[in-house]
Amino acid sequence: MRRMMAVYRKELQMFFYSPTSYVAFAVYVLMSSIFFYLAFVLSQPSTIDIRGLVGNTTFIYLFIVPLLTMRLVADEFRHGTDELLLTSPASLTEIVLGKYAAAATVQLMLVVTSLIYPLIESQYGTLDKPVLWLSYLSMFLLGAAMMAIGLFASSLSANQMVSGIVAFVLLLVLWLVDWIAGSVSGGTLKDVITQFSLNARMANLQKGVLNGSDVLFYVTLAALFLLLSIQVLERKRWR
Amino acid sequence: MLEVKQVSKLYENRRGVRNIDFSMSRGEIVGFLGPNGAGKTTTMRMITGYLNPTKGSIAVDGLSMADHPRKTRKKIGYLPETPPLYPELTVEAYLKFIADLRDVPAREQKRRIAETIGKLGLQGRERQIIRSLSKGYKQRVGLAQAILHQPDLLILDEPTSGLDPKQIIEIRDLIRELGENHTVLLSTHILPEVNAICNRVLIINQGQVVLDEKPENLGSAMGEQFELRLEVKGPAQEVRSQLKRLSAVAEAKLMDEESAADAETVKLLVTAKDRTDIREEVFFAMAKAGYPILEMKRESLSLEDIFLKLTTEEPAASRPGEPDDDDHEEAGEDA
């Protein structure tokens, strides 16, 4: 546990030493405030509703999650510090979970940052509380699952750019599952495909309905990609 | 302390290492030599658990690496070829991270870090960002990382490469000092380094151990015949024939033919039939004949000669176009 915490702390420190993180944060704040402005100020009469904004904000994750996660493992390879980690008493699970916990913390920060918008809206009327909190839960779950995918992509290459692009493509494909499902004309196939959609799962939560299977979907997705990352690292020993 | 048994790392398209076999006992400083690409780093990576061997087993303190990866890794300190540093962190933050990662108990961490910083002469740089350190200091931080958890076994991969001569001497002194409390395996391609600090030499070539000896026994290990350099007062031809008459002597060669005729003394190179010490025999023979020995010196091959001999023979056969290497080899033998 202490080893995992050590990796976690170090990784969180690294997030804030890296200029990329600041760029990602800036892009996030800028874009989400533009979305907020468009939805709440520009389109009159304004409604006290957070849902449109949440949907748009999660779209930004598609771009900033790869930026935030691309150095997670790739940088270790580049600096040769993977030799340090892999020869330490820490297990791969501890290392990967430590890194992921740091990424999830950053995700939490992103979500907390965008609480400013409902705060502003609440000055002008009453927000539907379950919708608000579950929407934000969905934002966190989605983002955290995406971070796991980013972490996995980062473990594939020593080059940050390559990791970032791989992460982006993986996320994009999952994102487009919705559209693919849309173009399939009905039937079981459509139902099956929709099951794997990243954002269709958010719909329930954003309606204020807490459904265990939706939460489980994101948790499982994250766990799956963390497991894959551990496998990729384990394979390095057998090179 | 360390046992490497028939370890191989096989690759499909390049040479790995084949059946490496050696063991180290506590307190030894072993120099691991070999040309570039011989498999030194691969072997070290297997010992530290960074790579898993394809075949064979490695045990530290009797504990198998494969069965107890965590326990054995705790006993090992490892400095890879490029020190594994996070350039963004300060020296202090980095060592704190290492202490946590390597299970240094929380209440000992402060003391241990301060001690290590002192030992490696890093005082005053604790708060400096690693990126801003010079190469020599980076190497020291790398070493600090390897010894922080007080491992029994230290694996150092070319600890002095890329340093200036002053830094090399400093690091070397450090390693010698560490050798007092740790068992050290260090790889290098600087040969005098081995003579300076190691009490055992392992030479590896093309993925196999070709020599495993104490530095002082290198000559005999090479299967060389026992050779003596003699300076004797007496007539050259007579001395020579006296020596050749000894049953253990294979050849007695005059060193400087021209001056031999009128000079009072004669210099000879005496080669024994095998590796037995013939010094006493030569002494008594000369004493009996009444020719005083003025100088007698045992000839031994330098580490360079041995290294070149061991590591160039095979490639010289398979790659004929390398006159450079052959030249060195001959020069070495004549010297």
XYZ file of C-alpha atoms in Angstrom:
574
model
C 0.000 0.000 0.000
C 2.821 2.397 0.830
C 4.522 1.553 -2.421
C 1.309 2.318 -4.282
C 0.957 5.582 -2.399
C 4.543 6.450 -3.304
C 3.798 5.941 -6.992
C 0.550 7.875 -6.596
C 2.217 10.863 -4.960
C 5.049 10.935 -7.437
C 2.661 10.702 -10.359
C 0.472 13.498 -9.046
C 3.571 15.660 -8.598
C 4.566 14.912 -12.175
C 1.168 16.017 -13.434
C 1.829 19.439 -12.058
C 5.427 19.618 -13.248
C 4.337 18.907 -16.781
C 3.361 21.838 -18.984
C 1.053 19.562 -20.964
C -1.220 19.241 -17.962
C -1.615 22.983 -17.728
C -2.417 23.210 -21.413
C -4.990 20.454 -21.004
C -6.537 22.190 -18.000
C -6.607 25.513 -19.809
C -8.250 23.983 -22.865
C -10.763 22.287 -20.633
C -11.704 25.420 -18.713
C -11.839 27.534 -21.849
C -13.947 25.107 -23.843
C -16.344 24.280 -21.051
C -16.887 27.949 -20.258
C -17.622 28.612 -23.905
C -20.153 25.791 -23.857
C -21.628 27.232 -20.699
C -21.847 30.677 -22.211
C -23.538 29.353 -25.326
C -26.031 27.265 -23.378
C -26.849 29.592 -20.523
C -26.214 33.135 -21.617
C -26.445 33.278 -25.375
C -29.519 31.149 -25.923
C -32.382 33.031 -24.368
C -34.557 32.407 -22.473
C -31.987 30.524 -20.408
C -33.001 27.380 -18.587
C -31.664 26.288 -15.235
C -30.492 22.944 -16.573
C -27.055 21.421 -16.458
C -27.533 18.458 -18.780
C -26.604 20.024 -22.102
C -23.455 21.376 -20.596
C -22.437 18.022 -19.114
C -22.855 16.327 -22.485
C -20.692 18.928 -24.192
C -18.066 18.954 -21.469
C -17.521 15.218 -21.670
C -16.821 15.699 -25.375
C -13.757 17.770 -24.418
C -12.418 14.753 -22.515
C -11.921 13.071 -25.852
C -9.098 15.557 -26.492
C -7.670 16.269 -23.090
C -7.605 12.772 -21.608
C -4.970 11.623 -24.119
C -2.980 14.780 -23.328
C -3.119 14.071 -19.626
C -2.369 10.354 -19.743
C 0.122 10.070 -22.589
C 3.192 10.510 -20.382
C 2.020 8.229 -17.559
C 3.949 5.120 -18.580
C 5.625 6.241 -21.803
C 7.820 8.665 -19.897
C 9.081 5.902 -17.639
C 10.321 4.040 -20.696
C 11.858 7.188 -22.118
C 13.797 8.018 -18.958
C 14.694 4.390 -18.274
C 12.905 4.610 -14.947
C 10.887 1.528 -15.822
C 14.058 -0.346 -14.856
C 13.773 1.260 -11.466
C 10.099 0.430 -10.995
C 10.280 -3.089 -12.365
C 13.259 -4.006 -10.189
C 11.726 -2.539 -7.040
C 9.708 -4.647 -4.605
C 6.542 -2.944 -5.899
C 4.317 -5.232 -7.940
C 3.025 -4.195 -11.332
C -0.461 -3.975 -9.860
C 0.747 -1.490 -7.269
C 2.551 0.546 -9.886
C -0.361 0.637 -12.318
C -2.954 1.318 -9.619
C -0.796 4.091 -8.173
C -0.551 5.723 -11.549
C -4.220 5.271 -12.225
C -5.205 6.699 -8.849
C -3.244 9.822 -9.757
C -5.020 10.064 -13.104
C -8.398 9.559 -11.410
C -7.537 12.333 -8.961
C -6.832 14.654 -11.848
C -10.162 13.625 -13.341
C -11.838 14.473 -10.064
C -10.220 17.900 -10.196
C -11.580 18.446 -13.694
C -15.082 17.526 -12.533
C -14.843 19.696 -9.443
C -13.633 22.632 -11.546
C -16.763 22.506 -13.658
C -18.957 22.685 -10.570
C -18.635 26.431 -11.016
C -21.317 26.330 -13.715
C -24.124 24.831 -11.627
C -23.024 27.187 -8.867
C -23.639 30.150 -11.160
C -26.926 28.724 -12.411
C -28.133 28.118 -8.883
C -28.003 31.861 -8.305
C -30.865 32.261 -10.775
C -33.111 29.369 -9.847
C -33.232 25.925 -8.355
C -31.363 23.036 -9.904
C -32.688 19.506 -9.836
C -30.266 18.075 -7.238
C -30.356 14.343 -8.238
C -29.860 15.302 -11.876
C -26.980 17.576 -10.928
C -25.065 15.115 -8.757
C -25.673 12.094 -10.921
C -24.645 14.055 -13.998
C -21.420 14.941 -12.302
C -20.970 11.352 -11.173
C -21.402 10.302 -14.798
C -18.790 12.857 -15.841
C -16.345 11.450 -13.335
C -17.049 7.819 -14.210
C -16.748 8.426 -17.920
C -13.584 10.477 -17.532
C -12.019 7.962 -15.167
C -12.728 5.108 -17.580
C -11.186 7.164 -20.359
C -8.120 7.762 -18.182
C -7.694 3.988 -17.853
C -7.774 3.674 -21.624
C -5.222 6.482 -21.855
C -2.993 4.721 -19.325
C -3.175 1.549 -21.359
C -2.251 3.410 -24.566
C 0.653 5.011 -22.729
C 2.040 1.615 -21.738
C 2.287 0.632 -25.390
C 5.021 3.017 -26.429
C 8.017 4.957 -25.175
C 6.927 7.873 -27.295
C 4.413 10.251 -25.757
C 3.029 11.351 -29.116
C 2.374 7.791 -30.208
C 0.692 7.019 -26.867
C -1.435 10.125 -27.126
C -2.567 9.345 -30.643
C -3.326 5.716 -29.802
C -5.358 6.859 -26.801
C -7.249 9.350 -28.923
C -8.055 6.779 -31.596
C -9.201 4.193 -29.030
C -11.434 6.737 -27.335
C -12.756 8.009 -30.628
C -13.733 4.525 -31.729
C -15.598 3.929 -28.465
C -17.180 7.333 -28.818
C -18.351 6.597 -32.339
C -19.976 3.345 -31.296
C -23.129 5.419 -30.818
C -23.081 6.574 -34.395
C -22.317 3.113 -35.695
C -25.272 1.818 -33.696
C -27.358 4.601 -35.184
C -26.581 3.544 -38.728
C -27.390 -0.106 -38.044
C -31.077 -0.606 -38.738
C -32.641 -1.940 -35.551
C -32.594 -5.482 -34.227
C -30.315 -7.343 -31.815
C -27.140 -6.106 -33.491
C -28.010 -2.556 -32.654
C -28.750 -3.484 -29.041
C -25.460 -5.312 -28.698
C -23.443 -2.455 -30.154
C -25.167 0.108 -27.987
C -24.067 -1.813 -24.925
C -20.514 -0.717 -25.634
C -21.222 2.927 -26.192
C -19.312 5.225 -23.874
C -21.880 7.989 -23.743
C -25.173 6.139 -24.123
C -24.543 4.863 -20.618
C -24.553 8.390 -19.305
C -28.111 9.058 -20.413
C -29.743 7.374 -17.432
C -27.506 9.052 -14.903
C -28.131 12.411 -16.471
C -31.854 11.839 -16.167
C -31.288 11.455 -12.439
C -31.652 7.692 -12.487
C -28.942 5.801 -10.644
C -28.635 2.415 -12.284
C -26.062 -0.022 -10.933
C -25.339 -1.519 -14.338
C -24.347 1.878 -15.751
C -21.907 2.524 -12.926
C -20.607 -1.013 -13.238
C -20.034 -0.499 -16.952
C -17.542 2.310 -16.386
C -15.869 0.580 -13.468
C -15.486 -2.610 -15.488
C -14.173 -0.708 -18.471
C -11.530 0.975 -16.311
C -10.621 -2.323 -14.632
C -10.297 -4.048 -17.975
C -7.843 -1.518 -19.342
C -5.841 -1.461 -16.126
C -5.574 -5.222 -16.323
C -4.425 -4.922 -19.926
C -1.814 -2.354 -18.900
C -0.465 -4.725 -16.252
C -0.283 -7.464 -18.870
C 1.567 -5.211 -21.294
C 4.123 -4.360 -18.601
C 4.460 -7.979 -17.535
C 5.218 -8.868 -21.117
C 8.182 -6.489 -21.059
C 9.953 -8.855 -18.711
C 9.755 -11.558 -21.345
C 11.097 -9.475 -24.195
C 25.030 -14.663 -2.103
C 24.210 -14.814 -5.774
C 23.856 -17.908 -7.844
C 23.311 -17.776 -11.564
C 22.640 -21.240 -12.906
C 22.660 -22.049 -16.594
C 20.802 -18.874 -17.418
C 19.916 -18.157 -21.012
C 18.024 -15.371 -22.670
C 17.202 -16.338 -26.197
C 15.938 -14.073 -28.911
C 14.642 -14.994 -32.290
C 16.554 -12.507 -34.338
C 19.523 -11.475 -32.253
C 22.042 -13.009 -29.926
C 21.069 -13.169 -26.280
C 23.075 -14.941 -23.639
C 23.655 -18.673 -23.430
C 24.109 -20.780 -20.317
C 25.652 -18.144 -18.108
C 26.811 -19.858 -14.961
C 28.532 -18.291 -11.989
C 28.108 -17.552 -8.340
C 29.264 -14.820 -6.040
C 29.961 -15.007 -2.353
C 29.403 -12.261 0.193
C 31.861 -9.405 0.112
C 33.186 -9.995 -3.374
C 33.585 -7.214 -5.904
C 33.259 -8.850 -9.272
C 34.155 -7.091 -12.492
C 31.977 -8.066 -15.390
C 33.796 -7.510 -18.644
C 32.984 -7.960 -22.242
C 32.850 -6.112 -25.530
C 29.756 -4.114 -26.374
C 26.850 -6.378 -27.170
C 28.325 -9.352 -25.343
C 25.333 -9.664 -23.055
C 26.501 -7.871 -19.922
C 23.443 -5.663 -19.609
C 21.068 -8.502 -20.452
C 22.640 -10.668 -17.754
C 22.452 -7.885 -15.199
C 18.852 -7.186 -16.100
C 18.015 -10.818 -15.465
C 19.760 -10.782 -12.100
C 17.819 -7.697 -11.051
C 14.533 -9.156 -12.249
C 13.939 -6.591 -14.974
C 13.994 -9.383 -17.514
C 12.998 -12.976 -16.963
C 15.449 -15.583 -18.214
C 14.261 -17.925 -20.954
C 15.996 -20.804 -19.188
C 17.891 -21.345 -15.988
C 17.506 -19.983 -12.494
C 18.858 -17.150 -10.409
C 18.976 -17.229 -6.627
C 19.897 -14.477 -4.208
C 20.840 -15.607 -0.710
C 19.379 -18.997 -1.533
C 16.022 -17.509 -2.509
C 14.915 -18.196 -6.045
C 14.224 -15.102 -8.095
C 11.289 -16.737 -9.863
C 9.550 -17.931 -6.699
C 10.186 -14.928 -4.452
C 10.471 -11.952 -6.765
C 9.620 -9.379 -4.117
C 11.910 -10.723 -1.402
C 14.870 -11.079 -3.708
C 14.396 -7.655 -5.271
C 14.561 -6.124 -1.822
C 18.060 -7.485 -1.431
C 19.319 -5.976 -4.656
C 20.386 -2.442 -5.468
C 20.625 -1.698 -9.165
C 22.141 1.119 -11.127
C 21.261 0.687 -14.805
C 23.437 2.040 -17.586
C 21.489 5.287 -17.666
C 20.650 6.299 -14.109
C 16.875 5.984 -13.693
C 16.048 9.517 -12.625
C 13.003 11.742 -12.803
C 14.433 15.022 -14.061
C 11.549 17.068 -12.676
C 12.014 15.985 -9.069
C 14.453 17.376 -6.541
C 17.133 15.063 -5.211
C 15.363 14.916 -1.876
C 11.910 14.210 -3.319
C 13.409 11.552 -5.564
C 15.123 9.751 -2.706
C 11.973 9.972 -0.609
C 10.083 8.292 -3.447
C 12.734 5.569 -3.664
C 12.609 5.037 0.109
C 8.855 4.473 -0.028
C 9.104 2.290 -3.104
C 11.816 0.124 -1.560
C 10.121 -0.383 1.803
C 12.493 1.682 3.910
C 10.618 1.977 7.235
C 9.035 5.409 7.638
C 10.874 6.346 10.798
C 14.250 5.453 9.341
C 13.751 7.293 6.064
C 14.998 10.713 7.150
C 18.170 9.318 8.675
C 18.800 6.924 5.776
C 18.353 9.645 3.160
C 20.646 12.029 5.036
C 23.247 9.280 5.398
C 23.151 8.388 1.733
C 23.348 12.009 0.676
C 26.398 12.396 2.897
C 28.046 9.239 1.639
C 27.722 10.320 -1.987
C 28.754 13.914 -1.432
C 25.398 15.310 -2.467
C 25.142 17.735 0.438
C 23.867 21.128 -0.584
C 22.101 19.704 -3.628
C 19.134 18.162 -1.838
C 16.743 20.779 -3.119
C 18.158 20.993 -6.609
C 16.095 19.677 -9.498
C 17.741 16.579 -10.932
C 17.558 17.969 -14.471
C 19.935 20.771 -13.474
C 22.636 18.463 -12.070
C 25.837 17.690 -13.948
C 26.362 14.217 -15.303
C 28.653 13.226 -12.455
C 26.094 14.274 -9.888
C 23.321 12.503 -11.750
C 25.415 9.361 -11.578
C 25.770 9.884 -7.827
C 22.037 10.259 -7.406
C 21.718 7.041 -9.396
C 24.099 5.336 -6.993
C 22.256 6.829 -4.029
C 19.086 5.254 -5.354
C 20.809 1.877 -5.536
C 22.177 1.860 -1.975
C 19.409 3.686 -0.118
C 17.698 0.522 1.070
C 21.029 -1.029 2.130
C 20.907 -3.983 -0.225
C 23.220 -6.938 0.201
C 23.925 -7.134 -3.481
C 24.765 -4.197 -5.702
C 24.509 -4.472 -9.459
C 26.168 -1.572 -11.257
C 26.010 -1.330 -15.028
C 28.923 0.750 -16.266
C 28.913 3.090 -13.300
C 31.752 5.234 -14.622
C 30.799 5.564 -18.276
C 30.606 9.094 -19.571
C 32.311 10.676 -16.592
C 35.454 12.777 -16.611
C 38.640 11.283 -15.136
C 38.237 13.030 -11.787
C 34.657 11.843 -11.445
C 35.711 8.337 -12.472
C 38.211 8.232 -9.632
C 35.632 9.524 -7.184
C 33.012 6.981 -8.218
C 35.623 4.229 -8.154
C 36.619 5.125 -4.611
C 32.974 5.087 -3.696
C 32.480 1.643 -5.146
C 35.525 0.358 -3.315
C 34.068 1.778 -0.128
C 30.687 0.219 -0.834
C 32.450 -3.083 -1.418
C 33.283 -3.194 2.263
C 29.652 -3.727 3.189
C 28.068 -4.947 -0.014
C 28.624 -7.622 -2.583
C 29.158 -5.838 -5.860
C 28.833 -6.925 -9.466
C 29.927 -4.186 -11.795
C 30.193 -4.141 -15.534
C 32.652 -1.999 -17.367
C 34.766 -1.904 -20.440
C 37.500 0.077 -18.760
C 40.039 -2.578 -17.922
C 42.257 -0.806 -15.371
C 39.089 -0.239 -13.396
C 38.831 -3.955 -12.829
C 42.409 -4.211 -11.630
C 41.814 -1.243 -9.396
C 38.707 -2.355 -7.578
C 37.680 -5.914 -8.268
C 38.776 -9.082 -6.586
C 37.366 -11.270 -9.300
C 36.915 -10.946 -13.046
C 34.242 -12.429 -15.256
C 34.711 -12.035 -18.967
C 31.754 -12.624 -21.192
C 31.819 -12.824 -24.953
C 29.076 -13.563 -27.454
C 26.695 -14.379 -24.656
C 28.901 -16.822 -22.789
C 31.231 -16.654 -19.811
C 34.715 -17.223 -21.217
C 36.719 -16.539 -18.066
C 36.120 -16.441 -14.336
C 39.237 -15.776 -12.272
C 40.942 -13.650 -9.664
C 42.856 -10.831 -11.350
C 46.198 -12.213 -10.104
C 45.551 -15.686 -11.512
C 44.566 -14.509 -14.928
C 47.723 -15.686 -16.675
C 47.567 -19.255 -15.516
C 43.844 -19.382 -16.149
C 44.531 -18.576 -19.741
C 46.448 -21.831 -20.104
C 49.614 -19.852 -20.678
C 52.945 -21.528 -20.160
C 54.964 -20.283 -17.253
C 57.356 -17.618 -18.476
C 60.375 -16.029 -16.854
C 62.461 -13.057 -17.759
C 66.033 -13.590 -16.631
C 69.184 -11.571 -16.501
C 72.213 -13.740 -15.761
C 75.894 -12.920 -15.488
C 77.765 -15.334 -17.694
C 78.449 -16.376 -21.305
C 75.269 -16.292 -23.330
C 75.358 -19.622 -25.170
C 76.563 -21.502 -22.127
C 73.808 -20.105 -19.903
C 71.266 -20.888 -22.549
C 72.298 -24.509 -22.955
C 72.418 -24.967 -19.195
C 68.837 -23.753 -18.961
C 67.639 -25.843 -21.873
C 69.030 -28.924 -20.210
C 66.454 -28.574 -17.398
C 63.633 -31.018 -17.928
C 60.869 -28.505 -17.125
C 62.101 -25.908 -19.574
C 60.740 -25.921 -23.083
C 62.625 -23.005 -24.516
C 65.196 -20.424 -23.493
C 65.406 -17.530 -25.887
C 68.120 -14.884 -25.953
C 66.557 -11.436 -25.791
C 69.204 -9.317 -27.565
C 71.235 -11.370 -30.009
C 73.791 -8.788 -31.192
C 75.186 -7.647 -27.889
C 75.173 -11.167 -26.514
C 78.619 -12.019 -27.850
C 80.730 -9.601 -25.849
C 78.380 -8.565 -23.009
C 79.001 -9.875 -19.526
C 75.358 -10.422 -18.811
C 72.686 -12.131 -20.834
C 68.949 -11.580 -20.934
C 66.688 -14.508 -21.620
C 63.064 -15.380 -21.893
C 62.525 -18.849 -20.452
C 59.362 -20.751 -21.214
C 58.329 -23.768 -19.170
C 56.781 -26.877 -20.695
C 53.583 -26.263 -18.740
C 52.203 -23.955 -16.083
C 54.375 -25.138 -13.212
C 56.569 -22.638 -11.410
C 60.165 -23.207 -12.544
C 61.784 -20.375 -10.616
C 63.404 -22.514 -7.949
C 64.722 -24.983 -10.440
C 66.245 -22.225 -12.530
C 67.814 -20.687 -9.446
C 69.523 -23.868 -8.302
C 70.691 -24.744 -11.795
C 72.312 -21.356 -12.257
C 73.783 -21.429 -8.779
C 75.293 -24.840 -9.428
C 76.792 -23.685 -12.709
C 78.154 -20.569 -11.003
C 76.231 -17.990 -13.052
C 74.582 -15.467 -10.708
C 71.055 -14.421 -11.492
C 70.822 -10.648 -11.464
C 67.175 -10.389 -12.222
C 64.292 -12.780 -12.438
C 60.746 -11.732 -13.192
C 57.641 -13.739 -13.800
C 55.912 -12.714 -16.987
C 52.163 -12.266 -16.785
C 49.649 -11.205 -19.328
C 47.942 -7.916 -18.691
C 44.193 -7.821 -18.466
C 44.112 -6.079 -21.825
C 45.969 -8.947 -23.465
C 43.658 -11.485 -21.961
C 40.575 -9.511 -22.798
C 41.577 -9.106 -26.404
C 42.657 -12.689 -26.672
C 39.398 -13.989 -25.310
C 37.113 -11.662 -27.126
C 38.716 -11.426 -30.540
C 39.623 -15.004 -31.326
C 36.191 -16.051 -32.487
C 35.277 -12.943 -34.431
C 38.731 -12.929 -36.003
C 37.991 -16.341 -37.407
C 34.535 -15.482 -38.677
C 35.326 -11.928 -39.779
C 38.734 -11.935 -41.390
C 38.772 -8.237 -42.301
C 39.848 -6.886 -38.924
C 43.559 -6.236 -38.949
C 43.283 -3.747 -36.088
C 42.268 -6.283 -33.535
C 44.928 -8.726 -34.607
C 47.590 -6.058 -34.316
C 46.602 -5.322 -30.780
C 46.703 -8.935 -29.905
C 50.222 -9.436 -31.188
C 51.460 -6.260 -29.610
C 50.028 -7.424 -26.339
C 51.828 -10.732 -26.456
C 55.173 -9.197 -27.289
C 55.055 -6.641 -24.557
